[in-house]
mmCIF file of C-alpha atoms in Angstrom:
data_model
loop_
_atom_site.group_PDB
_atom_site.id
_atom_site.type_symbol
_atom_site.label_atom_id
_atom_site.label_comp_id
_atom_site.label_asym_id
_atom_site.label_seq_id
_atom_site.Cartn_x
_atom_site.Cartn_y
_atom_site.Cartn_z
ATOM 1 C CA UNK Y 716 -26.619 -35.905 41.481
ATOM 2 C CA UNK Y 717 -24.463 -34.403 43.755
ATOM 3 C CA UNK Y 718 -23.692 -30.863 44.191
ATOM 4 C CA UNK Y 719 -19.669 -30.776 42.218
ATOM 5 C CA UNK Y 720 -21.926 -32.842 39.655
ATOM 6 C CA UNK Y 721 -24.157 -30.777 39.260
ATOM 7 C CA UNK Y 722 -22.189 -27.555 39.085
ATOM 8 C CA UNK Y 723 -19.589 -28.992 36.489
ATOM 9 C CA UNK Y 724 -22.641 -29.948 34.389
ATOM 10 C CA UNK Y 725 -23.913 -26.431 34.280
ATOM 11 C CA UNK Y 726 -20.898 -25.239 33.401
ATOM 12 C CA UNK Y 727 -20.469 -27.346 30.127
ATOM 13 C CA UNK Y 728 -23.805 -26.474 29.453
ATOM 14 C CA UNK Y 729 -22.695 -22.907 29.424
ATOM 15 C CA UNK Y 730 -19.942 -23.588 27.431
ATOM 16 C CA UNK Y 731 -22.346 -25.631 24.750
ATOM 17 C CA UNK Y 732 -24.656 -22.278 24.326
ATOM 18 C CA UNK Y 733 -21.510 -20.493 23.801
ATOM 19 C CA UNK Y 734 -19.956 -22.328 21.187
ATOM 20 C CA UNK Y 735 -23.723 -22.712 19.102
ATOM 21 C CA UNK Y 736 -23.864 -19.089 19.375
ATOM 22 C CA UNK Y 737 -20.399 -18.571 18.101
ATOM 23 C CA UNK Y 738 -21.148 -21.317 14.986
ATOM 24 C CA UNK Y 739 -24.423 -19.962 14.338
ATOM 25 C CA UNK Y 740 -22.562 -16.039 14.193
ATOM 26 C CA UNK Y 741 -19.687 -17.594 11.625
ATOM 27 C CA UNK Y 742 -22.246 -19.378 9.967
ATOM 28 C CA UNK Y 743 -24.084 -15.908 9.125
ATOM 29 C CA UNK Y 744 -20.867 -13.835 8.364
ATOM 30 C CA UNK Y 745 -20.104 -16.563 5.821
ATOM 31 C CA UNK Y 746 -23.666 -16.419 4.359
ATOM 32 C CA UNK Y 747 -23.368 -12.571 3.967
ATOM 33 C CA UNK Y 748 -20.134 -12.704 2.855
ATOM 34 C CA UNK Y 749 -21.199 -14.885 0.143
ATOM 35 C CA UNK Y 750 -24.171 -13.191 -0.686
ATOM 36 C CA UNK Y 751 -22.058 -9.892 -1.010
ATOM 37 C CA UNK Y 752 -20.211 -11.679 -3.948
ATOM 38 C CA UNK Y 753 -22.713 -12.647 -5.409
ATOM 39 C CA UNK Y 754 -24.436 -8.825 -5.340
ATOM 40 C CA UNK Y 755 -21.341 -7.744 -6.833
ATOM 41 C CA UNK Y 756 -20.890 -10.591 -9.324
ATOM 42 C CA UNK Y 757 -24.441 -9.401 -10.676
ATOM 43 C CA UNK Y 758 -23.865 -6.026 -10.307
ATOM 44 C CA UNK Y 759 -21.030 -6.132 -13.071
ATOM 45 C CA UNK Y 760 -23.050 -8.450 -14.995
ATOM 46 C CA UNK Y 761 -25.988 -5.787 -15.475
ATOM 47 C CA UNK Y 762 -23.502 -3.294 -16.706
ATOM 48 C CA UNK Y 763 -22.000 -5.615 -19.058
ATOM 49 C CA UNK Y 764 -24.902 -6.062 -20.381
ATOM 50 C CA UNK Y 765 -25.954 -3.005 -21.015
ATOM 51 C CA UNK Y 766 -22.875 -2.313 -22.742
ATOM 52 C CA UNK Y 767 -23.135 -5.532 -24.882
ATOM 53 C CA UNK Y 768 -26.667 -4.021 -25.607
ATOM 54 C CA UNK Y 769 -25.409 -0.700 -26.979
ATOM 55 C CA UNK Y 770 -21.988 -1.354 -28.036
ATOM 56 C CA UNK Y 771 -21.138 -4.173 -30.709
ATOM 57 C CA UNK Y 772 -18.834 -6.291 -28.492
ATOM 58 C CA UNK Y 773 -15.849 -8.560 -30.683
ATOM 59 C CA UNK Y 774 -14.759 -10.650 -27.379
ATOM 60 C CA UNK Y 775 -16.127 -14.177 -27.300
ATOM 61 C CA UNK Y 776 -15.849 -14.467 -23.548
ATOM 62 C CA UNK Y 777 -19.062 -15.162 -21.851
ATOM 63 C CA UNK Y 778 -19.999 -12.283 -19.357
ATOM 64 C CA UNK Y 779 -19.152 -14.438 -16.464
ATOM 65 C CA UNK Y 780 -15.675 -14.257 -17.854
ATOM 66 C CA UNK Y 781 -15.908 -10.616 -18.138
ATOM 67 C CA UNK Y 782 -17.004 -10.425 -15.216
ATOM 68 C CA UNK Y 783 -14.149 -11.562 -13.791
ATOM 69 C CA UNK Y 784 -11.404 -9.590 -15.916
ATOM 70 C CA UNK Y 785 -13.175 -6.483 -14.611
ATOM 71 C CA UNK Y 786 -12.771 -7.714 -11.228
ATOM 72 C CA UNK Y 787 -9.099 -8.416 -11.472
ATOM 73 C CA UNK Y 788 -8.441 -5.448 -13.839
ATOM 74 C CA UNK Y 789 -8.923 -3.107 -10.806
ATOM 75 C CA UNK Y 790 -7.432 -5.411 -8.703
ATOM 76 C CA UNK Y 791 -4.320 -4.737 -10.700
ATOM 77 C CA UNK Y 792 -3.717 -7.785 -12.051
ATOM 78 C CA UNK Y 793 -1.821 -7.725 -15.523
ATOM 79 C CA UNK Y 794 -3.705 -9.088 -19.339
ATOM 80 C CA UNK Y 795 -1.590 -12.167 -18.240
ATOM 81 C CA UNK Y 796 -2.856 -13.063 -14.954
ATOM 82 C CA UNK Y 797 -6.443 -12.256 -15.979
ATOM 83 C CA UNK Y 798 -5.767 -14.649 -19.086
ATOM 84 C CA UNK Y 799 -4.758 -17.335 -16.623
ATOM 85 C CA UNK Y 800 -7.486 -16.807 -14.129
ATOM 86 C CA UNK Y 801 -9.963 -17.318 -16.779
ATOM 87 C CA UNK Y 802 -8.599 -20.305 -19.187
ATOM 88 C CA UNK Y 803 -8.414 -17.300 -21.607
ATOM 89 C CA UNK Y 804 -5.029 -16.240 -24.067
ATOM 90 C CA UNK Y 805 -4.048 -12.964 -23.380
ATOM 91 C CA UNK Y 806 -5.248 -11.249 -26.728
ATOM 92 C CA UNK Y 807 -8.459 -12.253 -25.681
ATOM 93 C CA UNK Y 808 -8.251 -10.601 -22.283
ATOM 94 C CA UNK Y 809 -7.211 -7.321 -24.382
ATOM 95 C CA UNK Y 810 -9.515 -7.353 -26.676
ATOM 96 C CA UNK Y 811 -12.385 -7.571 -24.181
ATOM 97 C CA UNK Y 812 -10.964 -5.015 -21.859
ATOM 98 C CA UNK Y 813 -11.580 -2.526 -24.881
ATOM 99 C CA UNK Y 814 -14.850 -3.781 -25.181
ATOM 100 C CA UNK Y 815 -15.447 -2.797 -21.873
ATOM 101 C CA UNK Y 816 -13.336 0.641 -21.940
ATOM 102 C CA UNK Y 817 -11.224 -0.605 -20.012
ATOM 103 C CA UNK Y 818 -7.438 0.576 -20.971
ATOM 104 C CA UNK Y 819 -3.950 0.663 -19.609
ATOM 105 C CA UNK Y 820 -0.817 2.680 -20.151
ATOM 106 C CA UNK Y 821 0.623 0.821 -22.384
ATOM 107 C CA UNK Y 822 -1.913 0.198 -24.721
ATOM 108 C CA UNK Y 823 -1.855 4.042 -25.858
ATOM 109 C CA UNK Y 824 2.363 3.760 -26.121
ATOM 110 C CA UNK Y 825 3.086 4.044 -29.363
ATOM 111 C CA UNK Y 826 6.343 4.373 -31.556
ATOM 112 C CA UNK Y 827 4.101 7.075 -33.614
ATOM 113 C CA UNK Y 828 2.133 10.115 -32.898
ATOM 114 C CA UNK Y 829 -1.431 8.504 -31.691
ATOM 115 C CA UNK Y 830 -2.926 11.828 -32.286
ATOM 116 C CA UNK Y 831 -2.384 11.790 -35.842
ATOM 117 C CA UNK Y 832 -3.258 8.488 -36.227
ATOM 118 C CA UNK Y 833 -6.624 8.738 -34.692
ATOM 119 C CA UNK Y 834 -7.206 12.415 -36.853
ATOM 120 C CA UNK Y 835 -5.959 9.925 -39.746
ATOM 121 C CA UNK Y 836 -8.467 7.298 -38.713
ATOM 122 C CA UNK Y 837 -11.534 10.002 -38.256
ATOM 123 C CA UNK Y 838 -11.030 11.776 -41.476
ATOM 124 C CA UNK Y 839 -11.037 9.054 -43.918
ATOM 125 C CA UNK Y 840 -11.476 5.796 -42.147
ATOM 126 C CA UNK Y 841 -8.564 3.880 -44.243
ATOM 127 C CA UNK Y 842 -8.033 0.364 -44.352
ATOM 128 C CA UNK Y 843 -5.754 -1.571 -41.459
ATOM 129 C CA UNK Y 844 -3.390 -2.292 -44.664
ATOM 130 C CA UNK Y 845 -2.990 1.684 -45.577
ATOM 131 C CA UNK Y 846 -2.347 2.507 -42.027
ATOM 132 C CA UNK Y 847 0.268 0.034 -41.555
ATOM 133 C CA UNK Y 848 2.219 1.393 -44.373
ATOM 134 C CA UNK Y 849 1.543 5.142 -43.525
ATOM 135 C CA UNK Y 850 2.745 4.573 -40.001
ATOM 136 C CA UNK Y 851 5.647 2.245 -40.812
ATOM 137 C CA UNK Y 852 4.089 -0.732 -38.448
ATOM 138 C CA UNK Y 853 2.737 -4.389 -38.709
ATOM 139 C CA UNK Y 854 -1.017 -4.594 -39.634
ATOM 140 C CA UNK Y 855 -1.596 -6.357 -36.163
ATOM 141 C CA UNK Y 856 -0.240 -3.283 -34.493
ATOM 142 C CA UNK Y 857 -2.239 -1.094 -37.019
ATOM 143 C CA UNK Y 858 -5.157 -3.244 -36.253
ATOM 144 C CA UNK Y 859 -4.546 -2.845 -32.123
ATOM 145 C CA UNK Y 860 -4.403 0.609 -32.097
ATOM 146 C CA UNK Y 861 -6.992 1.379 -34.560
ATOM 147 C CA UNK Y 862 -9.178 -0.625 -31.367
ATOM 148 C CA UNK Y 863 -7.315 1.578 -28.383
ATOM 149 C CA UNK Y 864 -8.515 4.926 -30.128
ATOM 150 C CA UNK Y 865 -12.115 2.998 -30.800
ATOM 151 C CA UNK Y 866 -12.485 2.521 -27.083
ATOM 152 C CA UNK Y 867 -11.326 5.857 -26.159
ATOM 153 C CA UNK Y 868 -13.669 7.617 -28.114
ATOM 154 C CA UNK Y 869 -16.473 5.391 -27.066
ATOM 155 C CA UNK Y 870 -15.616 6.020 -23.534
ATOM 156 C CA UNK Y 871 -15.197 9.747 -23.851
ATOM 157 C CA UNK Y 872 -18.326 10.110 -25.685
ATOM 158 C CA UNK Y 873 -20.054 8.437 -22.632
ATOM 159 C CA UNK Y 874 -17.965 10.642 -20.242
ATOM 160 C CA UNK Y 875 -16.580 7.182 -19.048
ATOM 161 C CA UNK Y 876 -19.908 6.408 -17.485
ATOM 162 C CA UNK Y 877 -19.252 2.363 -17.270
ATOM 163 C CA UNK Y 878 -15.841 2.559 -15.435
ATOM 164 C CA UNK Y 879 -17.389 5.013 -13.313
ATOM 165 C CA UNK Y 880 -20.237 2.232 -12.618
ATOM 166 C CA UNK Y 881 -17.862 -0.562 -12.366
ATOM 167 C CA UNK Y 882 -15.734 1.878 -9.673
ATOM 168 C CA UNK Y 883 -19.074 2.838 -7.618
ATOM 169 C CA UNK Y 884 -19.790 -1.059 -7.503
ATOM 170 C CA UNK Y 885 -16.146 -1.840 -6.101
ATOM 171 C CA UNK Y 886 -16.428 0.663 -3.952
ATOM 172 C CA UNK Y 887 -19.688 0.107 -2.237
ATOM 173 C CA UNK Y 888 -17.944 -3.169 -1.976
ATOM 174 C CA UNK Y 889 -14.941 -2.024 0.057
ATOM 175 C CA UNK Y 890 -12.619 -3.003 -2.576
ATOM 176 C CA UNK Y 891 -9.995 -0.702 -4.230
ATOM 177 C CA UNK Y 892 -10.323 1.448 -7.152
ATOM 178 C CA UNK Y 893 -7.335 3.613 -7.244
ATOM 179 C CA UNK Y 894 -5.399 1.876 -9.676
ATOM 180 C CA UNK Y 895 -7.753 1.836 -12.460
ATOM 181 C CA UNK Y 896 -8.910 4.607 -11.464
ATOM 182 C CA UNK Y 897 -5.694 6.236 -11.999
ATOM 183 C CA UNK Y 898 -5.584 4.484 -15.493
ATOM 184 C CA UNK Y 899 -9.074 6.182 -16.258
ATOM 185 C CA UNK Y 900 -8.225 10.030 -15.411
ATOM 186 C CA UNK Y 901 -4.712 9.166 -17.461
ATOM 187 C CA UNK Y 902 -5.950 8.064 -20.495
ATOM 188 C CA UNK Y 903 -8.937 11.025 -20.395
ATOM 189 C CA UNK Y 904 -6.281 13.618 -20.007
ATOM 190 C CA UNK Y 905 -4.551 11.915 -23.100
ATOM 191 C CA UNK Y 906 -7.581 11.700 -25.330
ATOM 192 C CA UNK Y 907 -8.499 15.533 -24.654
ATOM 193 C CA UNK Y 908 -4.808 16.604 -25.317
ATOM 194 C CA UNK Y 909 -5.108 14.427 -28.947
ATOM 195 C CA UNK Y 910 -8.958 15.783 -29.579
ATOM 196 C CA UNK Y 911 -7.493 19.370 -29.081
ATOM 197 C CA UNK Y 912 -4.645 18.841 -31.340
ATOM 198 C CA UNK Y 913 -7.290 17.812 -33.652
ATOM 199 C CA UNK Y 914 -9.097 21.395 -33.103
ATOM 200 C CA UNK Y 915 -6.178 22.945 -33.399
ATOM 201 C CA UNK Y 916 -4.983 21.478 -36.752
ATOM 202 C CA UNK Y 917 -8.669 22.196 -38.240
ATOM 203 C CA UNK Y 918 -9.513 24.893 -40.624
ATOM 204 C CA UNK Y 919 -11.488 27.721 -38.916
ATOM 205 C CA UNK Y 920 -11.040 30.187 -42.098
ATOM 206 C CA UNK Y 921 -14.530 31.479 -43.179
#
């Protein structure tokens, strides 16, 4: 072998080690990448669970599923986009989001005061059918927002302790919590201002 031979074999040699070094580097980022997932995936899952084991869930979706709509929740993604994204319909995505404490804007805007409809709800615990006709709306609706106040009770009495567990998760994960996060202070601040009006209204005489 002469000595340009030689010297151009060397440096493809060089090259080789290079490019198994660089593989063997992508091959781990991808394999902590997907482990990551995975962390987080189960993560969520063990506070799902919990709250399926204290709180009598109505969704049907499988905890993979809600998984998943707790993922994309705080990505920001809307009841229809989760709905898609899971093979779901969207009052399926809504009705496990209350499960899970999970609430938006819009599912506390109502053509009625929501403060006397959850001091109406307390007090005597009507039927879906008297509610509709006291609040001049469809039993659905009655039905739907009976569920909001539900949820925000159950996540007050908890100090919102699972969004605040789903959040740390994200967050360790380097992924955003802002926007629910947002959602979460919002609808606390609303729930106190309705719980006060409640005080408020109550007899104190002695």
């Amino acid at each position: 072998m002469d000595e340009k031979t030689e010297e151009l074999r060397d440096i493809f040699m060089d090259v080789s080690d290079e490019e198994a070094v660089t593989e063997s580097q992508e091959a781990s980022r991808g394999s902590l990448a997907d482990t990551d997932e995975a962390g987080v995936a189960d993560r969520l899952g063990d506070i799902i669970a919990r709250m399926r084991e204290r709180y009598e869930f109505r969704t049907e979706l499988a905890d993979e599923a809600l998984v998943t709509v707790v993922r994309l929740f705080y990505e920001g993604s809307d009841d229809a986009g989760i709905a898609a994204e899971i093979g779901a319909d969207e009052p399926d995505v809504v009705e496990a989001r209350l499960d899970l404490h999970l609430l938006r804007d819009e599912d506390t805007e109502a053509p009625f005061d929501l403060a006397e409809f959850r001091r109406r709800v307390a007090d005597d615990d009507p039927s879906v059918a008297d509610l509709a006709a006291e609040f001049d709306i469809d039993e659905s609706w009655a039905a739907h927002y009976r569920r909001v106040v539900a949820a925000q009770d159950a996540a007050r009495r908890v100090s919102h302790r699972f969004q605040s567990e789903f959040e740390d998760v994200l967050t360790d994960a380097g992924l955003s919590t802002q926007h629910a996060a947002g959602l979460r202070e919002d609808g606390l601040d609303e729930a106190t201002e309705d719980i006060d009006s409640l005080d408020s209204g109550a007899d104190v005489s002695m």
